Short mmCIF file of C-alpha atoms and ligand atoms in Angstrom, two decimals:
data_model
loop_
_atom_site.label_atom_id
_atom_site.label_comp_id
_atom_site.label_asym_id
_atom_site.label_seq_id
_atom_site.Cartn_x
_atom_site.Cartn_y
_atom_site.Cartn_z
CA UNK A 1 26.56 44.21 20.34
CA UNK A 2 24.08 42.36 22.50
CA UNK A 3 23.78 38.48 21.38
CA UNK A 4 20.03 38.44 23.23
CA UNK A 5 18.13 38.89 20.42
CA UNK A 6 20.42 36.52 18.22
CA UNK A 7 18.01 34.59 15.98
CA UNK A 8 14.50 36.29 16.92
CA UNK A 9 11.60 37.18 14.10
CA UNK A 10 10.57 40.43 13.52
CA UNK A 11 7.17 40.17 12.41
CA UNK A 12 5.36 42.83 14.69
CA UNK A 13 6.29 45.03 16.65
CA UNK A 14 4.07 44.09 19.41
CA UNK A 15 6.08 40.55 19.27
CA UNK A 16 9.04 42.51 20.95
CA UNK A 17 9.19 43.90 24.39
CA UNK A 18 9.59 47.55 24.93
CA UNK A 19 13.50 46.77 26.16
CA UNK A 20 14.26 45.13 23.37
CA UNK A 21 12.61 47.68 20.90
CA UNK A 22 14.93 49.97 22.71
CA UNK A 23 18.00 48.35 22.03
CA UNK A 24 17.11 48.12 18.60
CA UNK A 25 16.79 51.72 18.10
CA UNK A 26 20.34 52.56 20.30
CA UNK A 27 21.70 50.39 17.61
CA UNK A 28 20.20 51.90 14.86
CA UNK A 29 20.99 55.39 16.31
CA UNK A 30 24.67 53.91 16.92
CA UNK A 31 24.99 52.62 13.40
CA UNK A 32 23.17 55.97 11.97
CA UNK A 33 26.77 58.00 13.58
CA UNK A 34 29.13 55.37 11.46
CA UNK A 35 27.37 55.81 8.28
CA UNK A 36 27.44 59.69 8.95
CA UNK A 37 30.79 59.35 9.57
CA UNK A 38 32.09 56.90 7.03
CA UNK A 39 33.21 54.05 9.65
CA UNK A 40 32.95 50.75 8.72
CA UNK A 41 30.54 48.50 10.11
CA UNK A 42 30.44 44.94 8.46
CA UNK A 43 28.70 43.19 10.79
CA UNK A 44 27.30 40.96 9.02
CA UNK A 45 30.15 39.63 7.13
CA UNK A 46 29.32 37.12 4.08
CA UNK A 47 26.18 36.57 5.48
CA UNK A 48 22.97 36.14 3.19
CA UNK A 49 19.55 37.71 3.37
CA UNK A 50 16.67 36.23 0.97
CA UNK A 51 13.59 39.05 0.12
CA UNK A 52 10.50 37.35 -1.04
CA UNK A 53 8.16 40.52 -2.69
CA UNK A 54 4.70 39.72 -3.09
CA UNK A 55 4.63 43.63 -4.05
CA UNK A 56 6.46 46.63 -4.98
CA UNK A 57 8.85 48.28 -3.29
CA UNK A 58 11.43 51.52 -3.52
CA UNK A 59 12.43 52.23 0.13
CA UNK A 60 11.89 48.66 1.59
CA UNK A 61 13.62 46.82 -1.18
CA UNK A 62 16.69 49.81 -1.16
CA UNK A 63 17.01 50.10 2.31
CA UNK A 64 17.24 46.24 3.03
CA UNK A 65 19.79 45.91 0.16
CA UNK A 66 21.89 48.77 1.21
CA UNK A 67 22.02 47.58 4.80
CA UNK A 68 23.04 44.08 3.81
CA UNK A 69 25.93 45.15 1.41
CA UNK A 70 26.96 47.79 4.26
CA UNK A 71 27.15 45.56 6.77
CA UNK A 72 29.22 42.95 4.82
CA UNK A 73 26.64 40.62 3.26
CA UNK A 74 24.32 40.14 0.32
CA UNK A 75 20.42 40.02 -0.19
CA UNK A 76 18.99 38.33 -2.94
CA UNK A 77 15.94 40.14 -4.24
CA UNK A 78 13.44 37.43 -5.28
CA UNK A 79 9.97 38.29 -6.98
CA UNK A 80 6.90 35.85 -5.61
CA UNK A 81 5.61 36.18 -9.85
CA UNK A 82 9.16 34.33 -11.05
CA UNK A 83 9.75 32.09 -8.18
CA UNK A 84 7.95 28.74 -7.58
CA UNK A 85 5.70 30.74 -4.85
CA UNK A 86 3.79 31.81 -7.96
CA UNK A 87 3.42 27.63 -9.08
CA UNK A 88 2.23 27.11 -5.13
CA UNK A 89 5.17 25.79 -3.43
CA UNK A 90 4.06 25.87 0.32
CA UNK A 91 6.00 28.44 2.51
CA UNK A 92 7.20 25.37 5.25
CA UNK A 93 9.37 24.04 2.16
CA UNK A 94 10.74 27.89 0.93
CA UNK A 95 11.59 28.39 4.60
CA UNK A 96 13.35 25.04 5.36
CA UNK A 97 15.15 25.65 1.86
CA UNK A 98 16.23 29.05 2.28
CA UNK A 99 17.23 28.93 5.42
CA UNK A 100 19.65 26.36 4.72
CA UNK A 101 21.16 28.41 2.14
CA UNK A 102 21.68 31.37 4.25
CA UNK A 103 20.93 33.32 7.29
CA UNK A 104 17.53 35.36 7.06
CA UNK A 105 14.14 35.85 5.38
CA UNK A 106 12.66 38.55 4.58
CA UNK A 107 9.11 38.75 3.25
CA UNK A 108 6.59 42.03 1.93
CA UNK A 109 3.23 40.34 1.69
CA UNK A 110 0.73 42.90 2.13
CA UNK A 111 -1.86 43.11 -0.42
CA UNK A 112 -4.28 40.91 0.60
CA UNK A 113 -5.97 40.86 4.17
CA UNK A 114 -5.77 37.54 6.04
CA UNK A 115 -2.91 36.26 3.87
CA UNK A 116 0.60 37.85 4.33
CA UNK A 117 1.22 37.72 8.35
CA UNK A 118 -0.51 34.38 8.31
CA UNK A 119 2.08 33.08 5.49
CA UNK A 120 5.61 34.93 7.08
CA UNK A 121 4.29 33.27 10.45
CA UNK A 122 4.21 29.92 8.76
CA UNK A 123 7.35 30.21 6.92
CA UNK A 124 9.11 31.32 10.38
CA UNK A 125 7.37 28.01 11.94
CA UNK A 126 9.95 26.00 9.56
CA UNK A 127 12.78 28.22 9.31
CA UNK A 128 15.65 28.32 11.42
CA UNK A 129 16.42 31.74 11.05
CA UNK A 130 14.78 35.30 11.10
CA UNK A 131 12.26 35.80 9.46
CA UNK A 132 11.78 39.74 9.51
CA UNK A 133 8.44 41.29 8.32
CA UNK A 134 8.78 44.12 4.84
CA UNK A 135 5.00 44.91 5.08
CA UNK A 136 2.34 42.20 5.21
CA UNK A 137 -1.48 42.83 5.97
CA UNK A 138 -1.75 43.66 9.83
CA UNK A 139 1.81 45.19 10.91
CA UNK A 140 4.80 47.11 8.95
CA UNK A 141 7.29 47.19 11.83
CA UNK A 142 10.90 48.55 9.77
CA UNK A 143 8.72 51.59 9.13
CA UNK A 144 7.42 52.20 12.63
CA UNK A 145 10.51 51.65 14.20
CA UNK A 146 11.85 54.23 11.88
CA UNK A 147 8.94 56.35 12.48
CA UNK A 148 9.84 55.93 15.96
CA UNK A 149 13.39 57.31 15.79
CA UNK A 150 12.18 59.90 14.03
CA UNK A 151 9.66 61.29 16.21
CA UNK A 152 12.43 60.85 19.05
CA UNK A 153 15.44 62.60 17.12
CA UNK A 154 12.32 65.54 17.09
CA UNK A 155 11.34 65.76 20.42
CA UNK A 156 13.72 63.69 22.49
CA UNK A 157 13.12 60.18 23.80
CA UNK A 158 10.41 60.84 26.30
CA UNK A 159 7.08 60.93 24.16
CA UNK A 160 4.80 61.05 26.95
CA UNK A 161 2.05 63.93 26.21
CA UNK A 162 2.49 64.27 22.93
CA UNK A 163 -0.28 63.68 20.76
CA UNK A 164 -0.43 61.66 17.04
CA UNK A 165 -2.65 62.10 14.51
CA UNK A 166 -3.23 58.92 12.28
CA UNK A 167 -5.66 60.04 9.87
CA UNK A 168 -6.89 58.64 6.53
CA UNK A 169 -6.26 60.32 3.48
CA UNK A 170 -8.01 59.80 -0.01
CA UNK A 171 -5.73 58.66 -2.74
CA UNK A 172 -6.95 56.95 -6.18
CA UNK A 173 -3.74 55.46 -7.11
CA UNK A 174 -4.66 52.36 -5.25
CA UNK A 175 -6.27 50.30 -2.12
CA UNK A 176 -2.87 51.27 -0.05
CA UNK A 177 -2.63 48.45 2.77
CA UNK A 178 -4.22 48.86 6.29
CA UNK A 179 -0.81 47.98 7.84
CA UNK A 180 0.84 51.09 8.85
CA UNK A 181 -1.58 53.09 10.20
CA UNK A 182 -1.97 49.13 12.27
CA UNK A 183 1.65 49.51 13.19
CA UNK A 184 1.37 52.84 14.23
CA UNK A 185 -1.71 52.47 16.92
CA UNK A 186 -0.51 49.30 18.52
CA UNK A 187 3.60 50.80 18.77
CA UNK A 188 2.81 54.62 19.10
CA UNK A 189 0.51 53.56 22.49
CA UNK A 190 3.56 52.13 24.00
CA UNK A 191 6.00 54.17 23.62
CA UNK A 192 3.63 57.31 25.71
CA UNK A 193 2.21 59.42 22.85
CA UNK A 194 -1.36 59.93 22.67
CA UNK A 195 -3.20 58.01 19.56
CA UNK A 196 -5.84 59.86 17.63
CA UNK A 197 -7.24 57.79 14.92
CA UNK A 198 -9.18 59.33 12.34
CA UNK A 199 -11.46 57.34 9.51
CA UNK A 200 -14.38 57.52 7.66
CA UNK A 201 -16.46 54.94 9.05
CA UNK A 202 -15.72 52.32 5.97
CA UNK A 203 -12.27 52.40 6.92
CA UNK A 204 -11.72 50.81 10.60
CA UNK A 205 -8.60 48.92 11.00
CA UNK A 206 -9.20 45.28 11.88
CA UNK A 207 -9.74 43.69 15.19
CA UNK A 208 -6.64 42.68 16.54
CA UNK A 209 -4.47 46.14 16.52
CA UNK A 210 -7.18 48.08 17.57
CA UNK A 211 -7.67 45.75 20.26
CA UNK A 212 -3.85 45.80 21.01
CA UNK A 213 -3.45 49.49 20.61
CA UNK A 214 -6.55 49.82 23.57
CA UNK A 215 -4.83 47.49 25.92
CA UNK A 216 -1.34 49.25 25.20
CA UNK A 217 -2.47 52.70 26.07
CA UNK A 218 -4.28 51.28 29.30
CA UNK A 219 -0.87 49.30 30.03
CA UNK A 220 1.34 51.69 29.37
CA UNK A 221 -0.80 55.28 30.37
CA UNK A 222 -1.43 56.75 27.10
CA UNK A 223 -4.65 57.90 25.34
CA UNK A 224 -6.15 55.94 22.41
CA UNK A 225 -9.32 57.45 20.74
CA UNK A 226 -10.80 57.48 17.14
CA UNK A 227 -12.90 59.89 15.50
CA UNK A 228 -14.95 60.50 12.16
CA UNK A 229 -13.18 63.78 11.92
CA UNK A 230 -9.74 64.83 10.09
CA UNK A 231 -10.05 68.11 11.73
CA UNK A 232 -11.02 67.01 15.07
CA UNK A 233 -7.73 64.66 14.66
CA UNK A 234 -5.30 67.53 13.76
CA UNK A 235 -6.03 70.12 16.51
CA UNK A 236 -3.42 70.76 18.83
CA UNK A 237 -1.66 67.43 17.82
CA UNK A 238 2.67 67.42 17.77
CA UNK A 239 2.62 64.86 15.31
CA UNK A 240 0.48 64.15 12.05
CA UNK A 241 0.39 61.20 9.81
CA UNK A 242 -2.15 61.26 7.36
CA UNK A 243 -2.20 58.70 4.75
CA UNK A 244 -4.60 56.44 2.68
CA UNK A 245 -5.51 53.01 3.02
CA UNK A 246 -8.29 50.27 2.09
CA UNK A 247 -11.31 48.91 3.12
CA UNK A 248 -10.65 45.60 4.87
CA UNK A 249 -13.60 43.52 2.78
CA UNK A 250 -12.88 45.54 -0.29
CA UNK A 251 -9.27 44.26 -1.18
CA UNK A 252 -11.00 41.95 -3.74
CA UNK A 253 -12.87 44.80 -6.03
CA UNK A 254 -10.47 47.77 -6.47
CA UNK A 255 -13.49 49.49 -8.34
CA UNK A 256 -15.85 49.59 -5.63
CA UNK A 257 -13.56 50.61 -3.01
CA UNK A 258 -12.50 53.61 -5.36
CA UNK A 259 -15.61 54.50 -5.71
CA UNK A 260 -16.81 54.70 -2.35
CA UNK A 261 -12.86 56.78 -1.30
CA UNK A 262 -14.15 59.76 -3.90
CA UNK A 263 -16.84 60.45 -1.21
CA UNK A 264 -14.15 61.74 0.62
CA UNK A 265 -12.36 63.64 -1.58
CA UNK A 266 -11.94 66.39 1.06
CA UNK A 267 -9.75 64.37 3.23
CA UNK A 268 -6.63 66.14 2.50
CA UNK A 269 -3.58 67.10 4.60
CA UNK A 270 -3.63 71.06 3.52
CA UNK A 271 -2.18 74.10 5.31
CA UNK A 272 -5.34 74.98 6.78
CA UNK A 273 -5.74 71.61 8.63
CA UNK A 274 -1.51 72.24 9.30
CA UNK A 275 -2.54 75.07 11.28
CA UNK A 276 -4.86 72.94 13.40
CA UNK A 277 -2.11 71.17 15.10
CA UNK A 278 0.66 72.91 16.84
CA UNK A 279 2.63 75.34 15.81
CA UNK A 280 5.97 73.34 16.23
CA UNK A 281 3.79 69.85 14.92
CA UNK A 282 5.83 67.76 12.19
CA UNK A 283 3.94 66.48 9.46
CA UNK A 284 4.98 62.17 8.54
CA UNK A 285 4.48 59.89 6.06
CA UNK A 286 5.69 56.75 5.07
CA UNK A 287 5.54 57.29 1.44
CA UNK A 288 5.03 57.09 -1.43
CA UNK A 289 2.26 59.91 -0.84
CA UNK A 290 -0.12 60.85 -3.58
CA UNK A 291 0.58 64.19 -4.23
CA UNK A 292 -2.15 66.63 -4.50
CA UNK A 293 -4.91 64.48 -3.03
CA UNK A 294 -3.52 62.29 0.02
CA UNK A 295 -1.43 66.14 0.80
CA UNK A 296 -0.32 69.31 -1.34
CA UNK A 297 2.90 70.28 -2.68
CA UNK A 298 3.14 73.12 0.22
CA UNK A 299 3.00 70.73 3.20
CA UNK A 300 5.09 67.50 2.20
CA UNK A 301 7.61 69.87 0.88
CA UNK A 302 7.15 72.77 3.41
CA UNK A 303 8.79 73.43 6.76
CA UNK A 304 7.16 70.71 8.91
CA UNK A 305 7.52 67.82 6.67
CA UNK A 306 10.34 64.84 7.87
CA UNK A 307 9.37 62.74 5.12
CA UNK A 308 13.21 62.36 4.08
CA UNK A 309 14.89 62.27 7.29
CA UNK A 310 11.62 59.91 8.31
CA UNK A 311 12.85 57.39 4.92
CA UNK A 312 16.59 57.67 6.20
CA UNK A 313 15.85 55.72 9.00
CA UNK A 314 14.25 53.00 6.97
CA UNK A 315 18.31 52.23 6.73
CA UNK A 316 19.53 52.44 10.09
CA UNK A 317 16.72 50.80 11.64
CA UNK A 318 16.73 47.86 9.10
CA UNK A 319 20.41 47.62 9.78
CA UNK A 320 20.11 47.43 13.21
CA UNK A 321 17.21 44.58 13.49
CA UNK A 322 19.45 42.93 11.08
CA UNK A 323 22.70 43.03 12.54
CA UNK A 324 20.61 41.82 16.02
CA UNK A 325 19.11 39.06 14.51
CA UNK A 326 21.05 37.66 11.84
N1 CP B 401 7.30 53.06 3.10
C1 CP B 401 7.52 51.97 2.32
O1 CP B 401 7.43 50.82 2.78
O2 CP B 401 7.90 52.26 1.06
P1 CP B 401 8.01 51.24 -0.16
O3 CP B 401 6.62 50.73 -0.44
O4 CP B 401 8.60 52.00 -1.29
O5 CP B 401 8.90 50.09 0.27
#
């Protein structure tokens, strides 16, 4: 195993080059064959991984745990509410602390915009080992990446031509965070697929990923547009993603932003908008999906749905990053 990337952060994505996000997912794809195959691969033995949640979890929290005890180590799970976080204990002393106690960081802080990169970036400033991003406000990068081996195990590495649709979705369960649909734009537009983005107009993404998704796709020869339109979004596309998330300025006042989402009840991944995109086009999600009014039953359980083989590779990518970095 490479020792290049030996101590690096994962915080986005975009703070990786596109070599090294390759490596990443050869070793993922490597260490996907052992745990097919039952072949031991402690990598990481009696090493310690600290997870700071700010917010719940099922496939983050699992996959990161799993990963750690299969490659020969431990994570402690650690809620921000019962930790001294919660009393205001700054995050240069919890990352000088913990990472003198063991060998990475881990940190979902995604709730609030403006707040959860800003804090992981200040607890890597003072700790002296990875720090590796669950979720915070402007990038999700384990999910991605897995979203990126996933699309590739579909249609083979080269991505070039194929078109994404990132759409928004209504769901009332709650203001779901702006991150991944972030994540997607700004990695999607390097790795050659063309980026639709579709939103109602309250819900643009913030500055800085749309900003990094435009210069990607000029970089790296891909197309980056947005639309008003879920339908517009769908046609003809290889790949659709359709999920909810929240209105940047709205994170605040739950109330307000639900009631403005029920104008736009209609955005729904159905099998009508399905048949939009092509006939071969997956459908992807990084779950948990509201059922019924972010997607029906017939899609996310139907034929083109990889939502389960999608959350697999929440554990092989996470292993890999980990077994690079740590
Ligand atoms: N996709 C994802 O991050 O799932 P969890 O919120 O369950 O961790």
């Amino acid at each position: 195993m490479t020792e290049q990337l030996r101590g690096r952060d994962f915080i986005a994505t975009q703070d990786w080059g596109n070599d090294e996000i390759e490596i990443a997912l050869e070793t993922a794809r490597e260490l996907k064959e052992k745990f097919r195959h039952g072949e031991s691969h402690r990598l990481l033995p009696d090493k310690t991984l600290f997870m700071f949640f700010f917010d719940k979890s099922t496939r983050t929290r699992n996959s990161f745990e799993a990963a750690m005890t299969q490659l020969g180590g431990h994570a402690h799970f650690i809620s921000s509410e019962t930790s001294q976080i919660s009393h205001g204990e700054s995050p240069k002393d919890t990352g000088i602390i913990l990472s003198s106690y063991g060998h990475g960081i881990a940190i979902r802080h995604d709730l609030v915009p403006g707040e959860g990169n800003t804090f992981m970036r200040e607890v890597a400033k003072w700790s002296d080992k990875p720090v590796l991003n669950m979720q915070c406000d402007i990038d999700h990068p384990f999910q991605t990446l897995a979203d990126l081996m996933t699309m590739r195990e579909i249609f083979g590495n080269d991505l070039r031509g194929r078109k994404i649709a990132i759409s928004w979705a209504y769901a009332p369960s709650y203001a779901k965070p702006m991150s991944v649909p972030q994540g997607l734009i700004t990695l999607m537009t390097r790795f050659g697929l063309d980026v639709t983005l579709a939103h109602p107009p309250e819900y643009k993404l913030m500055d800085l990923p749309l900003h990094q998704a435009r210069e990607n796709a000029e970089k790296y020869g891909a197309r980056f547009e947005i639309v008003d339109d879920m339908d517009v979004a769908f046609e003809n596309a290889d790949v659709v993603y359709p999920k909810s998330w929240g209105i940047e300025s709205l994170f605040h006042n739950p109330e307000e932003a639900l009631e403005i989402s029920k104008k736009y009840q209609d955005w729904i991944c159905n099998e009508r908008r399905m048949s939009l995109a092509k006939k071969d086009a997956v459908y992807m999600h990084c779950l948990p999906a509201d059922r019924g009014h972010e997607v029906v039953d017939a899609v996310i359980d139907g034929p083109q749905s990889v939502v389960y083989p999608e959350a697999e590779n929440r554990l092989h990518t996470c292993k890999a990053m980990m077994a690079l970095t740590m």
